[in-house]
Amino acid sequence: MTRLNNLVEWHADKEIWMITCSTNDSIGRAADQTIDLEKWAEEQAELAPVSLLLSANNYAASWVSLPGVKGRHVNRAIPFALEDMLIGDISDYTIIPSGSVAGRHKAYLVASDLVDRLLEVLALHHVRLVSLVPETALLVSGNIITRSNDDWLVSLPGRIEGRLPDSAIPALLESVANSPFDGVLSLSSPSRDQANLLKSTIATGYPEAFDDIEISTTSVFSEDSDVNLLQGRVLSASEENKPAAWWRGIAAFAAFFAIMSVVYLSVANHQLTQKVDQVSDASLTLYKRWFPGERTSNYEALFRRKLRGENTTESGAGFVTIMSEVAHAWGGGNAKASIEVQSIRYSERMGEFLLDVTAKEQGDLQVFKQALEARGLTAEISSATADKGVFKGRVKVGGAA
């Protein structure tokens, strides 16, 4: 198995995977060569098991607070805590919990489709990926800022972990200065002058951010990590040649009768089960049609609550009320002819809709906003961009203020 010194990164603009083969020195990793992943895979042995690092540009590390959640339920609660932070559906992401600090819990998020792309590329060249480790998961514990190519890798436990460009460092330090850290900040860089410059910047501009700042002369990376973004996608296989045990025939015979018993019971209850499934499928289909984009876990309870128009915020209107007003605003006047609704998401916690729409002209978005406000709703155009002759906009709609 290869060591964790090969970093893969997906370049969305070019739609290509690149791999950087690196070596370890006294302070971290120094890049040797960056090549096309497929070219690298062709040079590997047949069915070779490999472990790779995933660039911090291709995943996110988030810290969340879960007040009142017991320790044994944290891993189950984290996806729900992250749901409102994501643009897409929560089911589109692989979420790996990874420890806690001072009541805040860390989780790594990566698009499942991205991992599938990587596995497909390697499978085409008969390379077996057994471990995919987030790049920042190798940083040692503590407050770390280390230079990596043209960016900085940052790990401030409980606050932030990821890759930041030079332009983002002042904003990070400003945030830290507003809520200082207890402990020492370790800086490292292939260029000691660069590390000293950052140290001087922090010491003079943000003196209260950290108790102390030191320039690390040792590696700030560990050799391995227990975080694996594949988690269950890969299973090791092995084959052993052993003589058949004497009891296997009896066990097979007993298993046959057990299977026949299960089949008999299944047939006896098949008709009833079929009716239950039909009702359940019809309910789920209707729920998805009426409430597109909503999560479908425990949809029966959600369905009943939405049909009652239950209000989940003090000032917002219920789902049915807001949906009715939005439909009237869109159907009236010229909005229907000039505005196309691409998707609708409803936040039960916030009591508001998020509409993704396209308009022929930017002014049509304002007309639609005014139509919503005329119905007594609160409306806000959160974004509007021109794209291929149309304007794409995102409109937040809530109940009456």
PDB file of N, CA and C in Angstrom, residues 20-24 28-34 149:
ATOM      1  N   THR A  20      -0.502  14.955  -7.140  1.00  0.00           N
ATOM      2  CA  THR A  20       0.797  15.518  -6.787  1.00  0.00           C
ATOM      3  C   THR A  20       1.526  14.524  -5.907  1.00  0.00           C
ATOM      4  N   CYS A  21       2.656  14.014  -6.407  1.00  0.00           N
ATOM      5  CA  CYS A  21       3.478  13.079  -5.644  1.00  0.00           C
ATOM      6  C   CYS A  21       4.467  13.897  -4.830  1.00  0.00           C
ATOM      7  N   SER A  22       4.454  13.717  -3.511  1.00  0.00           N
ATOM      8  CA  SER A  22       5.219  14.573  -2.609  1.00  0.00           C
ATOM      9  C   SER A  22       6.165  13.765  -1.748  1.00  0.00           C
ATOM     10  N   THR A  23       7.166  14.467  -1.212  1.00  0.00           N
ATOM     11  CA  THR A  23       8.096  13.865  -0.260  1.00  0.00           C
ATOM     12  C   THR A  23       8.055  14.661   1.027  1.00  0.00           C
ATOM     13  N   ASN A  24       8.398  14.035   2.127  1.00  0.00           N
ATOM     14  CA  ASN A  24       8.394  14.699   3.432  1.00  0.00           C
ATOM     15  C   ASN A  24       9.753  15.320   3.725  1.00  0.00           C
ATOM     16  N   GLY A  28       7.273  19.632   6.503  1.00  0.00           N
ATOM     17  CA  GLY A  28       6.013  19.269   5.860  1.00  0.00           C
ATOM     18  C   GLY A  28       6.249  18.545   4.562  1.00  0.00           C
ATOM     19  N   ARG A  29       5.461  18.915   3.523  1.00  0.00           N
ATOM     20  CA  ARG A  29       5.557  18.240   2.242  1.00  0.00           C
ATOM     21  C   ARG A  29       6.074  19.199   1.175  1.00  0.00           C
ATOM     22  N   ALA A  30       6.944  18.716   0.350  1.00  0.00           N
ATOM     23  CA  ALA A  30       7.439  19.507  -0.766  1.00  0.00           C
ATOM     24  C   ALA A  30       7.056  18.796  -2.049  1.00  0.00           C
ATOM     25  N   ALA A  31       6.284  19.449  -2.935  1.00  0.00           N
ATOM     26  CA  ALA A  31       5.766  18.806  -4.132  1.00  0.00           C
ATOM     27  C   ALA A  31       6.887  18.433  -5.086  1.00  0.00           C
ATOM     28  N   ASP A  32       6.836  17.203  -5.609  1.00  0.00           N
ATOM     29  CA  ASP A  32       7.803  16.752  -6.597  1.00  0.00           C
ATOM     30  C   ASP A  32       7.270  16.942  -8.010  1.00  0.00           C
ATOM     31  N   GLN A  33       6.047  16.425  -8.235  1.00  0.00           N
ATOM     32  CA  GLN A  33       5.525  16.417  -9.597  1.00  0.00           C
ATOM     33  C   GLN A  33       4.006  16.337  -9.561  1.00  0.00           C
ATOM     34  N   THR A  34       3.355  17.098 -10.440  1.00  0.00           N
ATOM     35  CA  THR A  34       1.906  17.036 -10.574  1.00  0.00           C
ATOM     36  C   THR A  34       1.567  16.547 -11.974  1.00  0.00           C
ATOM     37  N   ASN A 149       2.056  25.098  -1.024  1.00  0.00           N
ATOM     38  CA  ASN A 149       2.106  25.693  -2.356  1.00  0.00           C
ATOM     39  C   ASN A 149       1.813  27.194  -2.255  1.00  0.00           C
TER      40      ASN A 149
END
